[in-house]
PDB file of C-alpha atoms in Angstrom:
ATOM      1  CA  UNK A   1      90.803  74.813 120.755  1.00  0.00           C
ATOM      2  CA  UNK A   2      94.435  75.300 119.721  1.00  0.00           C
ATOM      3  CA  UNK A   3      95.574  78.193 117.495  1.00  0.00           C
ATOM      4  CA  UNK A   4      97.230  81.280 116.461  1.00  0.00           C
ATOM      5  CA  UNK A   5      95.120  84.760 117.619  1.00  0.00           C
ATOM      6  CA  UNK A   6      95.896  88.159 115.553  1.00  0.00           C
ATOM      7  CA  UNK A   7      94.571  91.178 116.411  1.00  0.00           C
ATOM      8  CA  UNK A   8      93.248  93.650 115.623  1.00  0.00           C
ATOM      9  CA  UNK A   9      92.030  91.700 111.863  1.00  0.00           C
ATOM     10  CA  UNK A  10      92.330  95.601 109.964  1.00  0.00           C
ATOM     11  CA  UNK A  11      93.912  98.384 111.571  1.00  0.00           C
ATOM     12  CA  UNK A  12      94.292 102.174 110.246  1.00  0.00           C
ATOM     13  CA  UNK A  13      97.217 104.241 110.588  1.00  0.00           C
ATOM     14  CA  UNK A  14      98.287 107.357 109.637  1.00  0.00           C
ATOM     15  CA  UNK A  15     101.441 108.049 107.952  1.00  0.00           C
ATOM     16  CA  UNK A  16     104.578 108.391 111.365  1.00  0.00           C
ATOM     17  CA  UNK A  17     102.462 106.636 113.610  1.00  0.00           C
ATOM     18  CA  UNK A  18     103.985 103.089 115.306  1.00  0.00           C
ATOM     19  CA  UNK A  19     101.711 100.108 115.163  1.00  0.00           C
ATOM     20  CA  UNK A  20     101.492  96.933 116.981  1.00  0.00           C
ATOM     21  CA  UNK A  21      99.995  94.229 115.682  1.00  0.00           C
ATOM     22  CA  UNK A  22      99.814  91.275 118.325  1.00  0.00           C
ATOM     23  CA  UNK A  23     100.223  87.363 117.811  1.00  0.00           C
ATOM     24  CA  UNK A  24      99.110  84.832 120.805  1.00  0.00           C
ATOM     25  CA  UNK A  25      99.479  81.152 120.714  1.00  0.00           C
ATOM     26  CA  UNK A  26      98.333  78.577 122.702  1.00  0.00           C
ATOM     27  CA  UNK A  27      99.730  75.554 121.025  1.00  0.00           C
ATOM     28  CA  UNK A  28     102.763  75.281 123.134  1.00  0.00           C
ATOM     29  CA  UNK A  29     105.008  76.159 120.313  1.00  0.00           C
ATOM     30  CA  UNK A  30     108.829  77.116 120.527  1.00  0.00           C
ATOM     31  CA  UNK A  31     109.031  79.008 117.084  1.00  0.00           C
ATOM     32  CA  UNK A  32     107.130  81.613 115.865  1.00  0.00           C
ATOM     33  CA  UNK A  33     107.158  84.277 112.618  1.00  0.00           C
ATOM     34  CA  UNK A  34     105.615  87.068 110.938  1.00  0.00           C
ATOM     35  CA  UNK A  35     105.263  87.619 107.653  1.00  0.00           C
ATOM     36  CA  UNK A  36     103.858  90.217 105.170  1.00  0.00           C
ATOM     37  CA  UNK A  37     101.984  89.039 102.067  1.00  0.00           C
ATOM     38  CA  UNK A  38     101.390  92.001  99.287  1.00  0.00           C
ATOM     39  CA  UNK A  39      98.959  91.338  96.337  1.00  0.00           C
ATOM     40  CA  UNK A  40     100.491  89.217  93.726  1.00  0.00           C
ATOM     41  CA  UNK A  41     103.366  87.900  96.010  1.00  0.00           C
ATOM     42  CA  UNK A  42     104.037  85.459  98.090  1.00  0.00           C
ATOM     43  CA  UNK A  43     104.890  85.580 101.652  1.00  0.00           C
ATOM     44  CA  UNK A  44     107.848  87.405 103.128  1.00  0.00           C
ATOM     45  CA  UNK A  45     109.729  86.687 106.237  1.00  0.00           C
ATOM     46  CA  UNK A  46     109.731  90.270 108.776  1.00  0.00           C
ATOM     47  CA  UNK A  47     111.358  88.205 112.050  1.00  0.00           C
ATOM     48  CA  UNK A  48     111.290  85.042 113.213  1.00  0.00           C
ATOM     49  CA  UNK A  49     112.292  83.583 116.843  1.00  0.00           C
ATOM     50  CA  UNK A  50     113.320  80.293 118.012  1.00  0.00           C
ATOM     51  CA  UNK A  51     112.698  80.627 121.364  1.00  0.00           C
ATOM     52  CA  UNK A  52     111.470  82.994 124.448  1.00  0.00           C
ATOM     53  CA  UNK A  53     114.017  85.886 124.666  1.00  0.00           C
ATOM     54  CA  UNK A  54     115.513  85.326 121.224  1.00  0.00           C
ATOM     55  CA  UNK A  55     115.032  86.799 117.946  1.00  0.00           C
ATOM     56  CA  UNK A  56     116.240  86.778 114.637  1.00  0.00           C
ATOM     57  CA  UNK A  57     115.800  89.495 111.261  1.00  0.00           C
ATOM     58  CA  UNK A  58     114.288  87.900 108.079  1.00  0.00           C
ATOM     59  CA  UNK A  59     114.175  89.120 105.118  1.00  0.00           C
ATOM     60  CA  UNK A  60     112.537  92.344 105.220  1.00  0.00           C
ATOM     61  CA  UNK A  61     113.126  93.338 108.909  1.00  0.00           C
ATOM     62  CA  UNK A  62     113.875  97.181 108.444  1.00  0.00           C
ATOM     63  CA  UNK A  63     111.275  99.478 109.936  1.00  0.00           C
ATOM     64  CA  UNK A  64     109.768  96.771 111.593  1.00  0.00           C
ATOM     65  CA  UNK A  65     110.921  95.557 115.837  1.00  0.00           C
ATOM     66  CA  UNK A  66     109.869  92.649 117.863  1.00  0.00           C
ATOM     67  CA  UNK A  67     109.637  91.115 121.242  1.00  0.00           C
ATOM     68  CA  UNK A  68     109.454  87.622 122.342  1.00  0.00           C
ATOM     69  CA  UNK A  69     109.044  87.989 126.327  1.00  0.00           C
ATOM     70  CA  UNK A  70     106.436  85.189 126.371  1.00  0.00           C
ATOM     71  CA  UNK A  71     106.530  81.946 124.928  1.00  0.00           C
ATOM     72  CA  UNK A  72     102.958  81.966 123.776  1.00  0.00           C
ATOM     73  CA  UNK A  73     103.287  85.815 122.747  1.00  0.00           C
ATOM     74  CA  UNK A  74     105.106  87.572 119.571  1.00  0.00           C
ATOM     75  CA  UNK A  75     103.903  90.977 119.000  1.00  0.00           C
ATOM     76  CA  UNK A  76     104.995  93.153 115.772  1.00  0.00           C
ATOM     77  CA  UNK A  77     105.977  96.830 115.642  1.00  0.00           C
ATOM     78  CA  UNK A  78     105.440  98.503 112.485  1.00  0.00           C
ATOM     79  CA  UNK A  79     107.452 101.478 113.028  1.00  0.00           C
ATOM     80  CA  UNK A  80     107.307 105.218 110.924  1.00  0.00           C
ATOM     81  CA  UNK A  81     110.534 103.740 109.170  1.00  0.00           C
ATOM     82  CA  UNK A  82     108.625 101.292 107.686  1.00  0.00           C
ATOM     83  CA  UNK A  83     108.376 102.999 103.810  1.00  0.00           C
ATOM     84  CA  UNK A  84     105.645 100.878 102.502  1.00  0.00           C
ATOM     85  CA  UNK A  85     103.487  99.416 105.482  1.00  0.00           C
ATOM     86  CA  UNK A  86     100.330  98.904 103.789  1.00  0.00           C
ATOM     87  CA  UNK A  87      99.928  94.911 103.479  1.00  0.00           C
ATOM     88  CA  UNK A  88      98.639  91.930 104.879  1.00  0.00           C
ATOM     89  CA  UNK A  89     100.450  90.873 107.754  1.00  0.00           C
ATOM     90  CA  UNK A  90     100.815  87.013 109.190  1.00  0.00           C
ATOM     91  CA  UNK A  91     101.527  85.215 112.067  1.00  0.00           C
ATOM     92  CA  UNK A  92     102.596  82.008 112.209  1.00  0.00           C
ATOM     93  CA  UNK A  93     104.098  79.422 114.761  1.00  0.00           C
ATOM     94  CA  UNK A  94     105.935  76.034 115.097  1.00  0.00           C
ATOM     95  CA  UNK A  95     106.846  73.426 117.201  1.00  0.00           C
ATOM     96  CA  UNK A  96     110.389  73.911 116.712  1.00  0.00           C
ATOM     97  CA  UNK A  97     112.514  75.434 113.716  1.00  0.00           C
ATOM     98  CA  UNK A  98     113.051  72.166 112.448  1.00  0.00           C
ATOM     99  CA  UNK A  99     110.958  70.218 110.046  1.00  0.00           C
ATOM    100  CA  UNK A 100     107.460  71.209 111.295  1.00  0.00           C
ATOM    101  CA  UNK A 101     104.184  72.334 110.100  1.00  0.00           C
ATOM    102  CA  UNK A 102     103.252  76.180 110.409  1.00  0.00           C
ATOM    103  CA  UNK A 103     100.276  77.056 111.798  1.00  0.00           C
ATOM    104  CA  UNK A 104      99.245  80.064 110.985  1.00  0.00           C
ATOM    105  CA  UNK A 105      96.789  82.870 112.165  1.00  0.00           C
ATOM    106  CA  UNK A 106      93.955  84.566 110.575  1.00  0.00           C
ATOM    107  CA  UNK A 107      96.127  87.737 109.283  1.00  0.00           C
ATOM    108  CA  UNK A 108      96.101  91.594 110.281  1.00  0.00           C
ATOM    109  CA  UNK A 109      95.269  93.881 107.347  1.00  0.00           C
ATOM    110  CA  UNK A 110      97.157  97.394 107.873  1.00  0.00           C
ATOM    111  CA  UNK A 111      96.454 100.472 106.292  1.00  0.00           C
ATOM    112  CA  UNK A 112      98.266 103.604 106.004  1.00  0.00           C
ATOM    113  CA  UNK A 113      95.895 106.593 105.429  1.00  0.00           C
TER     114      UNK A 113
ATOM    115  CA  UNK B   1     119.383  82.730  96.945  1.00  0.00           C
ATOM    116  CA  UNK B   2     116.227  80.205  97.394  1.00  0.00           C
ATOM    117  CA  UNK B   3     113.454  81.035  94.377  1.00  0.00           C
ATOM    118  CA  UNK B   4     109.824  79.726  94.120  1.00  0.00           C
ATOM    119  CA  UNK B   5     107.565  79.665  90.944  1.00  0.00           C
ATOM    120  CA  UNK B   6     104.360  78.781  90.667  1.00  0.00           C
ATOM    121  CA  UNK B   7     102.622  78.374  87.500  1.00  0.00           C
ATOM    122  CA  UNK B   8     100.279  79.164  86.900  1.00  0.00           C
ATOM    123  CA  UNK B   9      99.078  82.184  88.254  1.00  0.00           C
ATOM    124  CA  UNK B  10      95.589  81.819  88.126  1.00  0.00           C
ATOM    125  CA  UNK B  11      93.351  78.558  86.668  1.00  0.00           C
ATOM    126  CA  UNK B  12      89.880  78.637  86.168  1.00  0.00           C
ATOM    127  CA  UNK B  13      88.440  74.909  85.821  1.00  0.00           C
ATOM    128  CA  UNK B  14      84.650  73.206  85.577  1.00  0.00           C
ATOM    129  CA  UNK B  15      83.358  71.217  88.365  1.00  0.00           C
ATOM    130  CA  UNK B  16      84.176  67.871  88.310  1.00  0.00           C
ATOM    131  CA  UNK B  17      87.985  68.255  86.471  1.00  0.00           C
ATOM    132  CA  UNK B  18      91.070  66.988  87.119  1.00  0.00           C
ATOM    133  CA  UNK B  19      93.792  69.605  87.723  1.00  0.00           C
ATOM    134  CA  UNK B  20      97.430  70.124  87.965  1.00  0.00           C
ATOM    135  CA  UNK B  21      99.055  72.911  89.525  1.00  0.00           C
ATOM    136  CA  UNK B  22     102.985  73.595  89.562  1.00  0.00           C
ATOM    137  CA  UNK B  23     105.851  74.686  92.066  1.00  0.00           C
ATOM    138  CA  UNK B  24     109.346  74.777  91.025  1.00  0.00           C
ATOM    139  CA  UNK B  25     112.652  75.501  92.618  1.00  0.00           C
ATOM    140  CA  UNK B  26     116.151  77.081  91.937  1.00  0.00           C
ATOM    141  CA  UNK B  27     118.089  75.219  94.779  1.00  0.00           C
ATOM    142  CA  UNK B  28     117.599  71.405  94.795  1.00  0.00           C
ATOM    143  CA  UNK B  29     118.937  71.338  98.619  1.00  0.00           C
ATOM    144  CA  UNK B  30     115.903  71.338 100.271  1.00  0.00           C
ATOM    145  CA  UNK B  31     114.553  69.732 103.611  1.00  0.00           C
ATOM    146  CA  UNK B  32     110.819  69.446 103.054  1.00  0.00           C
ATOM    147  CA  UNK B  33     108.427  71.517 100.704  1.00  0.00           C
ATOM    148  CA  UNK B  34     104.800  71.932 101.934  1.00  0.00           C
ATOM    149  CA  UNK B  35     101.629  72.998 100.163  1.00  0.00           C
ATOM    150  CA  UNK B  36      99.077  75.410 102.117  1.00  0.00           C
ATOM    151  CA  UNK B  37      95.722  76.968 100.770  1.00  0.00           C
ATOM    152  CA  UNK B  38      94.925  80.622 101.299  1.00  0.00           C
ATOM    153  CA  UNK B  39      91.264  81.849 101.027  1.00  0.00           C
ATOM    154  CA  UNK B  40      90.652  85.502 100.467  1.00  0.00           C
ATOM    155  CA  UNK B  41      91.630  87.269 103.141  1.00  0.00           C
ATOM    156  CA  UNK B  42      92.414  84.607 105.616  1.00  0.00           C
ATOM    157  CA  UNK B  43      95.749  82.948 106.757  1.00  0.00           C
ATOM    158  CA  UNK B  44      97.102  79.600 105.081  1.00  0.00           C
ATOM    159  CA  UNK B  45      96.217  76.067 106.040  1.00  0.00           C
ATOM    160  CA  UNK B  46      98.796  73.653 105.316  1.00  0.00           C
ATOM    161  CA  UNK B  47      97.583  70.791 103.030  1.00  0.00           C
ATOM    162  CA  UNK B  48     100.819  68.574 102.661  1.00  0.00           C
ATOM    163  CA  UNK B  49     104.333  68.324 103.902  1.00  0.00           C
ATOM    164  CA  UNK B  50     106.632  66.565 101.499  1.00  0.00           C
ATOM    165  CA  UNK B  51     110.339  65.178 103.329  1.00  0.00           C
ATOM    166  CA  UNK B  52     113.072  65.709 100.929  1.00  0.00           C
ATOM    167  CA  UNK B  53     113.524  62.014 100.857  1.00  0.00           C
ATOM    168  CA  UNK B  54     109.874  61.324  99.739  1.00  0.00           C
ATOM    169  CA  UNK B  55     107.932  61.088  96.384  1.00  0.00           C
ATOM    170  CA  UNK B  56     104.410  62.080  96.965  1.00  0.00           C
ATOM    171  CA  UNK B  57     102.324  62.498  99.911  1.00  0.00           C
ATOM    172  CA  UNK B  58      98.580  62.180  99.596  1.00  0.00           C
ATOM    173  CA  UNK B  59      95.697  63.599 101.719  1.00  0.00           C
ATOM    174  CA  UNK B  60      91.970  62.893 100.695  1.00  0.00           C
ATOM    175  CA  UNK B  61      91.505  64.317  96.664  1.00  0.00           C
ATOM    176  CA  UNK B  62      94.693  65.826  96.562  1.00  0.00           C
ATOM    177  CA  UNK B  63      98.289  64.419  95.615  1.00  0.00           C
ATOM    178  CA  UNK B  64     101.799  66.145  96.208  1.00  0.00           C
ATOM    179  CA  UNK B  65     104.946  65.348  94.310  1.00  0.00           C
ATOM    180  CA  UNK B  66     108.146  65.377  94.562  1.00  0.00           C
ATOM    181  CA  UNK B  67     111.219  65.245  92.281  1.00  0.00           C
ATOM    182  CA  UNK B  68     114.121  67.439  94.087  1.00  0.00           C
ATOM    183  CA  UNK B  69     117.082  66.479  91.856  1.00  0.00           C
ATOM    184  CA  UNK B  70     114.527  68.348  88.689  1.00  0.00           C
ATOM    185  CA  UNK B  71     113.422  71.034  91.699  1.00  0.00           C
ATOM    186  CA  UNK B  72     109.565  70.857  90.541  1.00  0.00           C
ATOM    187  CA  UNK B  73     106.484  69.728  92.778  1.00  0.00           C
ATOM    188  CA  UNK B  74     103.152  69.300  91.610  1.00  0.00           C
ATOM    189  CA  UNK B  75      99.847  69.631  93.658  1.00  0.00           C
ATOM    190  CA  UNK B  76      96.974  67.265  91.885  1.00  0.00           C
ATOM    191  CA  UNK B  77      93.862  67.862  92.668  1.00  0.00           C
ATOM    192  CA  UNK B  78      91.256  65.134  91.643  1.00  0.00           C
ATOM    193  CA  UNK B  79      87.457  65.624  90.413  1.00  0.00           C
ATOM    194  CA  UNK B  80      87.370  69.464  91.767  1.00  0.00           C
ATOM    195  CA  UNK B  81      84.682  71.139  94.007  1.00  0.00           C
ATOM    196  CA  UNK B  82      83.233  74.648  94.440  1.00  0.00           C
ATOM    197  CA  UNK B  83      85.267  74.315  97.585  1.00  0.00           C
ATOM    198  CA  UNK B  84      88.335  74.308  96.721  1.00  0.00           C
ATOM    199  CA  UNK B  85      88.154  77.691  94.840  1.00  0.00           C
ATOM    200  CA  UNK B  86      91.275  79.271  97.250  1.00  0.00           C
ATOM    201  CA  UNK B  87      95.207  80.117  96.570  1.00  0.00           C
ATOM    202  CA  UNK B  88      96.961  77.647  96.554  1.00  0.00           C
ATOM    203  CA  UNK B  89     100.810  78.114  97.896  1.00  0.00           C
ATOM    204  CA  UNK B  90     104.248  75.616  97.489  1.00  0.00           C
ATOM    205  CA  UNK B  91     107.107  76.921  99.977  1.00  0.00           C
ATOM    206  CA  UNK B  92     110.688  74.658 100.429  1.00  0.00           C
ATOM    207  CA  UNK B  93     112.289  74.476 103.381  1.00  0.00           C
ATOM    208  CA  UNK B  94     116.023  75.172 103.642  1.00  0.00           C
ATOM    209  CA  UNK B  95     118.627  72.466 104.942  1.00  0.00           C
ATOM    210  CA  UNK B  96     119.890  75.668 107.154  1.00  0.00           C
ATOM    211  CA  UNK B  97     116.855  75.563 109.559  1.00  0.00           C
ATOM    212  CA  UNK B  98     113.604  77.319 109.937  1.00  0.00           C
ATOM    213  CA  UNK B  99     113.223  79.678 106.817  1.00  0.00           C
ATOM    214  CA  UNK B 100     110.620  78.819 104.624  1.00  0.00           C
ATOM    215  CA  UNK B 101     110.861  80.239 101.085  1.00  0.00           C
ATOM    216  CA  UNK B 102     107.046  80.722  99.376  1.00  0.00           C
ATOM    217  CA  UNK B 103     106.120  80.696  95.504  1.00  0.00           C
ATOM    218  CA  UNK B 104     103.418  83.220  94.681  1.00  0.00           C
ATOM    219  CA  UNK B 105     100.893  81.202  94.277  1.00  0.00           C
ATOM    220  CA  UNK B 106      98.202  80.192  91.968  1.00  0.00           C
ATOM    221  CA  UNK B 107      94.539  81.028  92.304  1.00  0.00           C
ATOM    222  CA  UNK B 108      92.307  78.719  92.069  1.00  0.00           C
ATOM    223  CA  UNK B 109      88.789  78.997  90.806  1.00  0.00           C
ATOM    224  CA  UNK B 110      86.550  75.803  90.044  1.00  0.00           C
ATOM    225  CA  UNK B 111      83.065  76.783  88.478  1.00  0.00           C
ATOM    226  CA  UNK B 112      79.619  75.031  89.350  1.00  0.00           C
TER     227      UNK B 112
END
């Protein structure tokens, strides 16, 4: 079956560690995002890409970095400089960045001990 | 600056009711607005995709409209289920591209 992976689903992390939370897809998508959802909100853009090699900040990019070597892979780095990591994290994908239906994953759920 | 609002924030209905649930919009120049449901602690499923130059899409029991020029969208939801107890989400999509901008959501819970 097609679909988004995340993993791990909850990770730990003490306060000035990096994390990286990783996002497969095998739905032959050119666009993919992450996105943070804290209770009581709705979802926030971290980065987005267009395509392989290519990258782009939303809105809350800072203490967060990304990589997009893969087409089918888009893996998140929450960094130490992230202030406030705790959150639910989402991936989500594309066909393109035009008009098209997200598909999203099953979320990773960080927490910063 | 693109702003969501969904009201309300939470709805608790009886089996078997008809319900209404809103999404409104600050900037009318929009390219498509799509509802998804969220349940607890998964990702979100999109329900309906609504082109800025259409009305109302339907899917099964549920109903999405559209009036841009007013920037509102409703979500109807006919003769509710235990089932659909979830969050339910509205997010527009910009005329710029990709960025989707999401409402907060309203939780849904529908009582045996």
């Amino acid at each position: 079956d097609g679909g988004i992976t995340q993993s791990p689903k909850y990770l730990f992390r003490k306060e000035g560690q990096n994390v990286t939370l990783s996002c497969e897809q095998n739905l032959n998508h050119d666009a993919m995002y992450w996105y943070r959802q804290d209770p009581g909100q709705g979802l926030r853009l971290i980065y987005y890409s267009q395509i392989v090699n290519d990258f782009q900040k939303g809105d809350i990019a800072e203490g967060y970095s990304v990589s997009r070597e893969k087409k089918e892979s888009f893996p998140l780095t929450v960094t130490s400089a992230q202030k406030n990591p705790t959150a639910f994290y989402l991936c989500a994908s594309s066909q393109n960045s035009g008009a098209n239906v997200l598909t999203f994953g099953a979320g990773s759920r960080l927490t910063v001990l | 600056k693109q702003e969501v609002t969904q009201i309300p924030a939470a709805l608790s209905v009886p089996e078997g009711e008809n319900l209404v649930l809103n999404c409104s919009f600050t900037d009318s120049a929009i390219y498509n607005l799509q509802w998804f449901r969220q349940d607890p602690g998964k990702g979100l499923t999109s329900l309906l995709l609504i082109q800025s130059s259409q009305r109302e899409q339907t899917s099964g029991r549920l109903n999405a409209s559209l009036d841009k020029s007013s920037g509102r969208s409703t979500l109807y939801i006919a003769a509710s289920q235990p089932g659909d107890s979830a969050t339910y989400l509205c997010a527009v999509q910009g005329t710029s591209g990709s960025r989707l901008t999401f409402g907060e959501g309203t939780q849904l819970t529908v009582n045996p």
